[in-house]
Short mmCIF file of C-alpha atoms in Angstrom, two decimals:
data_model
loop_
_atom_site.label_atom_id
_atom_site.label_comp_id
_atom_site.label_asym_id
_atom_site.label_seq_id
_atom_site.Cartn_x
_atom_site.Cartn_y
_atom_site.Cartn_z
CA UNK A 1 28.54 71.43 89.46
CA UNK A 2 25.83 72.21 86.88
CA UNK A 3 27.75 72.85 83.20
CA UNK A 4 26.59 76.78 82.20
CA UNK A 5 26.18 75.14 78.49
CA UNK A 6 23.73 72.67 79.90
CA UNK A 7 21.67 75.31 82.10
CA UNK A 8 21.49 77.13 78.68
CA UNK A 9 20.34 74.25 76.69
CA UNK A 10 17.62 73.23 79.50
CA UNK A 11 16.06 76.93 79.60
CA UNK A 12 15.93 77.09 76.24
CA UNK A 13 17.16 80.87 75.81
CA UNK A 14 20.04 82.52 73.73
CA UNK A 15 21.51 85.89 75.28
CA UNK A 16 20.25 88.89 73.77
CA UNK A 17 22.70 91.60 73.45
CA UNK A 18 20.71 94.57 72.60
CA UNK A 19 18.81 93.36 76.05
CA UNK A 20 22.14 93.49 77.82
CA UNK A 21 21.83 89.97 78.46
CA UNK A 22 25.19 87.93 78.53
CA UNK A 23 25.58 84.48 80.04
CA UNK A 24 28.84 83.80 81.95
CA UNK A 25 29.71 80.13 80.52
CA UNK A 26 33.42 80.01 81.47
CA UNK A 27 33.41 77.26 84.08
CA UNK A 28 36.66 78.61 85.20
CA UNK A 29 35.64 82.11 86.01
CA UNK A 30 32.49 80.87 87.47
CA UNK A 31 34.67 78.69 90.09
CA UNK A 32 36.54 81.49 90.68
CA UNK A 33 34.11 84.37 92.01
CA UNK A 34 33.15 82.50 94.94
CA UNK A 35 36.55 82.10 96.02
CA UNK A 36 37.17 85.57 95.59
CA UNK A 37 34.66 86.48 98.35
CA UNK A 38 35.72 83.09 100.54
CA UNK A 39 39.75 84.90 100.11
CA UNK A 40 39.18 87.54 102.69
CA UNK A 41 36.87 85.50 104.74
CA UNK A 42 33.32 86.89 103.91
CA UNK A 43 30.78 86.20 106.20
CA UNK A 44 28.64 83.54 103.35
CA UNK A 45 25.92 83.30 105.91
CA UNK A 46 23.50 85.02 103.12
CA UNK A 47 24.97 85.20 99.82
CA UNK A 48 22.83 87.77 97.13
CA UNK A 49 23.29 87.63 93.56
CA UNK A 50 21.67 89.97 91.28
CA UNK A 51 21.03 88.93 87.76
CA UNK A 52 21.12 85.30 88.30
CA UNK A 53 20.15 84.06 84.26
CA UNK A 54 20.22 80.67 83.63
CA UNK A 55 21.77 79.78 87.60
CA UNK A 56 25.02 79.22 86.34
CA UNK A 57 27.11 81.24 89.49
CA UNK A 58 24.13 80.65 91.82
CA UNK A 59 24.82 76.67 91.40
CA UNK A 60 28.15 78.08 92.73
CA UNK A 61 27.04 79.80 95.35
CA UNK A 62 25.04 76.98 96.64
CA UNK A 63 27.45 74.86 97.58
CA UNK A 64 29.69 77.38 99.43
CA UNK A 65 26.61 79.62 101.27
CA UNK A 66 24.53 78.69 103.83
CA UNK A 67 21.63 80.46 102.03
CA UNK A 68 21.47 82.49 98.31
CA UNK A 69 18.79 85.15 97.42
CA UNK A 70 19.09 85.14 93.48
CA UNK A 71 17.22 88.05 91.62
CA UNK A 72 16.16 87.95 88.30
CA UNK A 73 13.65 90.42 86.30
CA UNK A 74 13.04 88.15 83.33
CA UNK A 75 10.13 86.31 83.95
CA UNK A 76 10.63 83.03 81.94
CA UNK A 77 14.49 82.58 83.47
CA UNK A 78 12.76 82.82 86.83
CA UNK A 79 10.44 79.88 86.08
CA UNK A 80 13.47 78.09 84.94
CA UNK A 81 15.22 78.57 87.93
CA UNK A 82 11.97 77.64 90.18
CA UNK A 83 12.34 74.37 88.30
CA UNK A 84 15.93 73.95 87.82
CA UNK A 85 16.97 74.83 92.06
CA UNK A 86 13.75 73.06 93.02
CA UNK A 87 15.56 70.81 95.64
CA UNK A 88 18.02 73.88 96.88
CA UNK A 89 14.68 75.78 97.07
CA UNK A 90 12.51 73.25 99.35
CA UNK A 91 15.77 72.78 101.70
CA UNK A 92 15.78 76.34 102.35
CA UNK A 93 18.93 76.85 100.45
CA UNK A 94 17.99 79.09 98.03
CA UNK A 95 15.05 81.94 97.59
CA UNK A 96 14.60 83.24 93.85
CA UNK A 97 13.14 86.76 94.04
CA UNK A 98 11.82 87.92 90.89
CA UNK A 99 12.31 91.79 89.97
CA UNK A 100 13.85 94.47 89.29
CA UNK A 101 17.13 95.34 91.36
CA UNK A 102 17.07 98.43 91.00
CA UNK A 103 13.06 98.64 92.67
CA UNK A 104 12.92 95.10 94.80
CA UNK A 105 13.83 95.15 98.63
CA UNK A 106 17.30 93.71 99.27
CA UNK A 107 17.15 91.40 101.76
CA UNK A 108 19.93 91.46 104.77
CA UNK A 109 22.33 89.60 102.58
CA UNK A 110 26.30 89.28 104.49
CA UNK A 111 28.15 89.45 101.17
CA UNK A 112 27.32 89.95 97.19
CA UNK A 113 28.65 87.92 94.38
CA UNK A 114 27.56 88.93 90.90
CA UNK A 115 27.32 88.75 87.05
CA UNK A 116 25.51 92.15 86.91
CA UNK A 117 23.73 93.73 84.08
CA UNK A 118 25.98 95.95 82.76
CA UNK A 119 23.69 98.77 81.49
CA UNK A 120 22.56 99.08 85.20
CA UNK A 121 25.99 98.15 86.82
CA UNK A 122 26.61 101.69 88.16
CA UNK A 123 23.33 102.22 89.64
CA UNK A 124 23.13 98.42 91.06
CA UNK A 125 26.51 99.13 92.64
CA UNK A 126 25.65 101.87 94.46
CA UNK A 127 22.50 100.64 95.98
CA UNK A 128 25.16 98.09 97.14
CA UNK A 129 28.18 99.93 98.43
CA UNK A 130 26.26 101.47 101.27
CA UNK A 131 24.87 98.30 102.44
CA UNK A 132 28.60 97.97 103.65
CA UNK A 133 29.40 94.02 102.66
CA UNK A 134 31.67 92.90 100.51
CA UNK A 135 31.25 92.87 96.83
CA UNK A 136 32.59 90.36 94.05
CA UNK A 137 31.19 91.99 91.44
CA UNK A 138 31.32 91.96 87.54
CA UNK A 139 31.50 95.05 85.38
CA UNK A 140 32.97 96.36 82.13
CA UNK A 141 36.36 96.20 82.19
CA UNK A 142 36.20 100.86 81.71
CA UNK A 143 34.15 100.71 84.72
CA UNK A 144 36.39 98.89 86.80
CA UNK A 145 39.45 100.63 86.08
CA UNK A 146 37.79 103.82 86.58
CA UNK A 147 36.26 102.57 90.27
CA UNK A 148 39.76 101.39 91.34
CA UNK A 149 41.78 104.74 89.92
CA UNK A 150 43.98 107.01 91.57
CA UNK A 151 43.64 110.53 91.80
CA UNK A 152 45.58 113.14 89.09
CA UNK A 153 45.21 110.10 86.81
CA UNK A 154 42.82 109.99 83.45
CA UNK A 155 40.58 107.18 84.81
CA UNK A 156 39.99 109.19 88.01
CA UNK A 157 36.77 110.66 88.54
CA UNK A 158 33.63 110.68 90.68
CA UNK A 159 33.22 107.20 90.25
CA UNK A 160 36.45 106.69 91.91
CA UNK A 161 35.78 109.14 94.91
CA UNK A 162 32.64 107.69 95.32
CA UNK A 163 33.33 103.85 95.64
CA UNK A 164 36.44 104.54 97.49
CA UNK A 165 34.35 106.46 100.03
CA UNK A 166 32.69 103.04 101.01
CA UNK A 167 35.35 100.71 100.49
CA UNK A 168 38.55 99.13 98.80
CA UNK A 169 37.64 97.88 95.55
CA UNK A 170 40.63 96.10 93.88
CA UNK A 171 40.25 94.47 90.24
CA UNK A 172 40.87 90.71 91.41
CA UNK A 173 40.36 89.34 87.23
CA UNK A 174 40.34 90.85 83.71
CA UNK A 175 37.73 88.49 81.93
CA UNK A 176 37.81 88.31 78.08
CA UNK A 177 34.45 88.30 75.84
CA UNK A 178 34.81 85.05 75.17
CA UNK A 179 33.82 83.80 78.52
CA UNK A 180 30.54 85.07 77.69
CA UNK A 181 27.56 83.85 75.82
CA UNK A 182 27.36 86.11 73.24
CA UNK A 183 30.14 87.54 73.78
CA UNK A 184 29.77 91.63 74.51
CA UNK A 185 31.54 94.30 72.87
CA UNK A 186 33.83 94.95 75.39
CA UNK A 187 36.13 92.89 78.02
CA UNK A 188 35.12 92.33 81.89
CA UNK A 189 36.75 92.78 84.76
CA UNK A 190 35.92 91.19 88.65
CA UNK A 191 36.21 94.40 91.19
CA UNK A 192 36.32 92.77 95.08
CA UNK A 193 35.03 95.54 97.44
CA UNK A 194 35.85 94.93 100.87
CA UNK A 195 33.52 97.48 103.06
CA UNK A 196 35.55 100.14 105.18
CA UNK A 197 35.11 103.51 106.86
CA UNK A 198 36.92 106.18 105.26
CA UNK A 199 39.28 107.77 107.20
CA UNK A 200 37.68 111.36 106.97
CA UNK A 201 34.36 112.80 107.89
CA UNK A 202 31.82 114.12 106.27
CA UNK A 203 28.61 115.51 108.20
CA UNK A 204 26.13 115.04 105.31
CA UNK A 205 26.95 111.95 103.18
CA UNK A 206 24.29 112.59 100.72
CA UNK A 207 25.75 116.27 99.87
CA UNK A 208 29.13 114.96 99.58
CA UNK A 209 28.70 113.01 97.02
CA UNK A 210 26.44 115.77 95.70
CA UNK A 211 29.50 117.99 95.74
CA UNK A 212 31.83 115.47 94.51
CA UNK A 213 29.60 115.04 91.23
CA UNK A 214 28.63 118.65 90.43
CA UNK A 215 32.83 119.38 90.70
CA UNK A 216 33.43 116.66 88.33
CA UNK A 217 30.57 118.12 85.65
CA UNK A 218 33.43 120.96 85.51
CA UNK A 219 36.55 118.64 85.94
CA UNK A 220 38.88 120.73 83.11
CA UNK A 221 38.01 123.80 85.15
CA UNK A 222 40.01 125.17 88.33
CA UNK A 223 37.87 124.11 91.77
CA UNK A 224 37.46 127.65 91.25
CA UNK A 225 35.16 128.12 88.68
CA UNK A 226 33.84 124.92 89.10
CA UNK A 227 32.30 125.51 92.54
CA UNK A 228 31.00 128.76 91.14
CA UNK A 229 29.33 127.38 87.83
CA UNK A 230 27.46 123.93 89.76
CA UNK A 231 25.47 125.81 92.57
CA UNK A 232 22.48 124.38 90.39
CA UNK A 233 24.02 120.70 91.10
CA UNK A 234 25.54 120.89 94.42
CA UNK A 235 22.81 122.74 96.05
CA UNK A 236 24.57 125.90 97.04
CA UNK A 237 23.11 128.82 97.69
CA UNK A 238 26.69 130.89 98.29
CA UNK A 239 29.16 128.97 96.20
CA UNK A 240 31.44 132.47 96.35
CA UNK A 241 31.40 132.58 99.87
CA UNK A 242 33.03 128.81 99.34
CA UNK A 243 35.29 130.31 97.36
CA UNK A 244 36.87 133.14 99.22
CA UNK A 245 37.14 131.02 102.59
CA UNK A 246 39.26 128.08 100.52
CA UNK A 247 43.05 128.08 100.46
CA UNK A 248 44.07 130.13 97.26
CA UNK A 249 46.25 126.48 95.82
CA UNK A 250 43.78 124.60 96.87
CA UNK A 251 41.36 126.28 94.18
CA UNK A 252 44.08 126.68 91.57
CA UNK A 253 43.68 123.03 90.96
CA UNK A 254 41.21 120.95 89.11
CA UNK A 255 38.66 118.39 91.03
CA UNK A 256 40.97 115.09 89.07
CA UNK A 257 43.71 116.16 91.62
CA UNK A 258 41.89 115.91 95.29
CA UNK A 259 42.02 112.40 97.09
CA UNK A 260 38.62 111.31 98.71
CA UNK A 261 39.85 113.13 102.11
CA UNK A 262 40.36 116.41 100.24
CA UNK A 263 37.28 116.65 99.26
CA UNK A 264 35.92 115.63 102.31
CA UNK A 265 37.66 118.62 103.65
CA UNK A 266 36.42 120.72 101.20
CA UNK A 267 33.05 119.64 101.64
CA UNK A 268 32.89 120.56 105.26
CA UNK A 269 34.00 124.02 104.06
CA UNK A 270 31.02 124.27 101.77
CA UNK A 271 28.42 123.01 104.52
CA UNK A 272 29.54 125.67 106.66
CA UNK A 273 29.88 128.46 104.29
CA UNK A 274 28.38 127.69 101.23
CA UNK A 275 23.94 128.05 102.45
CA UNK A 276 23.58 124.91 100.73
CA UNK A 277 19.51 123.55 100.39
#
């Protein structure tokens, strides 16, 4: 497999950490992530990998794949991987897409194994989760444990409700900044998200998790006050009529208490009561 220090050397490029570009170089960690995704049996018929840098992982991914889509936005790494993949590239192994993530189309990839950028991590991964394949993905080690947290616990927030409304995520590796080239300010972790539906329903997805985030603008506040104050967020027009047709505990307590399903079930309250736009 190629050496991440040699990829480095041949492109020519140093990470740049006020670009939030860090290099994976721990050969260890790179062996690891595609084993991660090959340890529940993902379908590796099309692997993608966002932020693919000097081709370090998608080397990797090559050899256990039957195809890789790698994107990249900086222009010059692209090149280099043109020219580094070139054989992978002419047997139809391997497609580079230059871009942005966040504004290229995703192809129909079966599974997702990533080093992603963290400043765009969040919004990456959620462009992701409802795509419905698993995820071996790469994140600060904050973000992680706040994905994977359990409600009525200080880590637990919409972030949590969210992900876990698409699918399992379990932190599978803490990674420390030394694996990194430079190394960032803050340690990694590896989240596995294997795709599920939830076992609750919700009517209109996109105001759900509209309602989860405008309770958790308010999340010291009793449900309450915080369905009252975030009719500006959540989109509803009668946030009091919400209010009076909830059970009286149930808005005694604060939104860091409700599992996913509660708040499904609150949700479904809102739709039908609440007016919302």
């Amino acid at each position: 497999m190629r050496d991440p220090d040699g990829l480095l050397a041949r492109a020519g490029v140093r990470g740049d950490p006020n670009a939030d570009q860090h290099f994976l170089v721990d050969d260890r960690v790179l062996d690891r992530l595609p084993e991660y995704a090959t340890g529940i049996g993902a379908d590796l018929t099309h692997v993608l990998e966002i932020g693919a840098g000097t081709g370090a992982l998608t080397d990797r991914l090559c050899r256990v794949a039957d195809h890789v889509t790698a994107i990249e936005r900086d222009r010059d790494l692209v090149s280099f991987l043109r020219r580094e993949f070139v054989t992978e590239i002419e047997e139809g192994r391997l497609t580079v897409i230059e871009g942005d993530a966040l504004d290229v189309s995703l192809p129909e990839f079966t599974a997702c194994v990533s080093n992603l950028p963290y400043g765009v991590s969040s919004r990456i991964a959620f462009r992701l989760f409802p795509e419905k394949r698993p995820l071996v993905l790469m994140f600060q080690r904050e973000f992680a444990e706040r994905m994977v947290a359990e409600p009525d616990t200080p880590e637990y927030g919409r972030l949590s409700v969210s992900a876990q409304h698409y699918a399992d995520p379990e932190i599978v590796e803490t990674v420390p900044k030394e694996a990194f080239s430079p190394p960032p300010a803050v340690e990694s972790a590896v989240v596995r998200a294997r795709p599920r539906d939830p076992e609750y329903t919700v009517s209109d997805e996109a105001f759900f998790l509209r309602f989860v985030k405008a309770l958790f603008t308010q999340r010291r506040k009793t449900l309450r006050n915080a369905i009252r104050n975030t009719g500006h967020i959540s989109g509803l027009e009668e946030p009091e009529a919400v209010v009076e047709a909830a059970d009286e505990g149930l808005m005694g307590r604060r939104a860091g208490t409700l599992a996913p399903a509660e708040f499904a079930a609150l949700c479904e309250l809102a739709l039908e009561r609440g007016d919302p736009e």
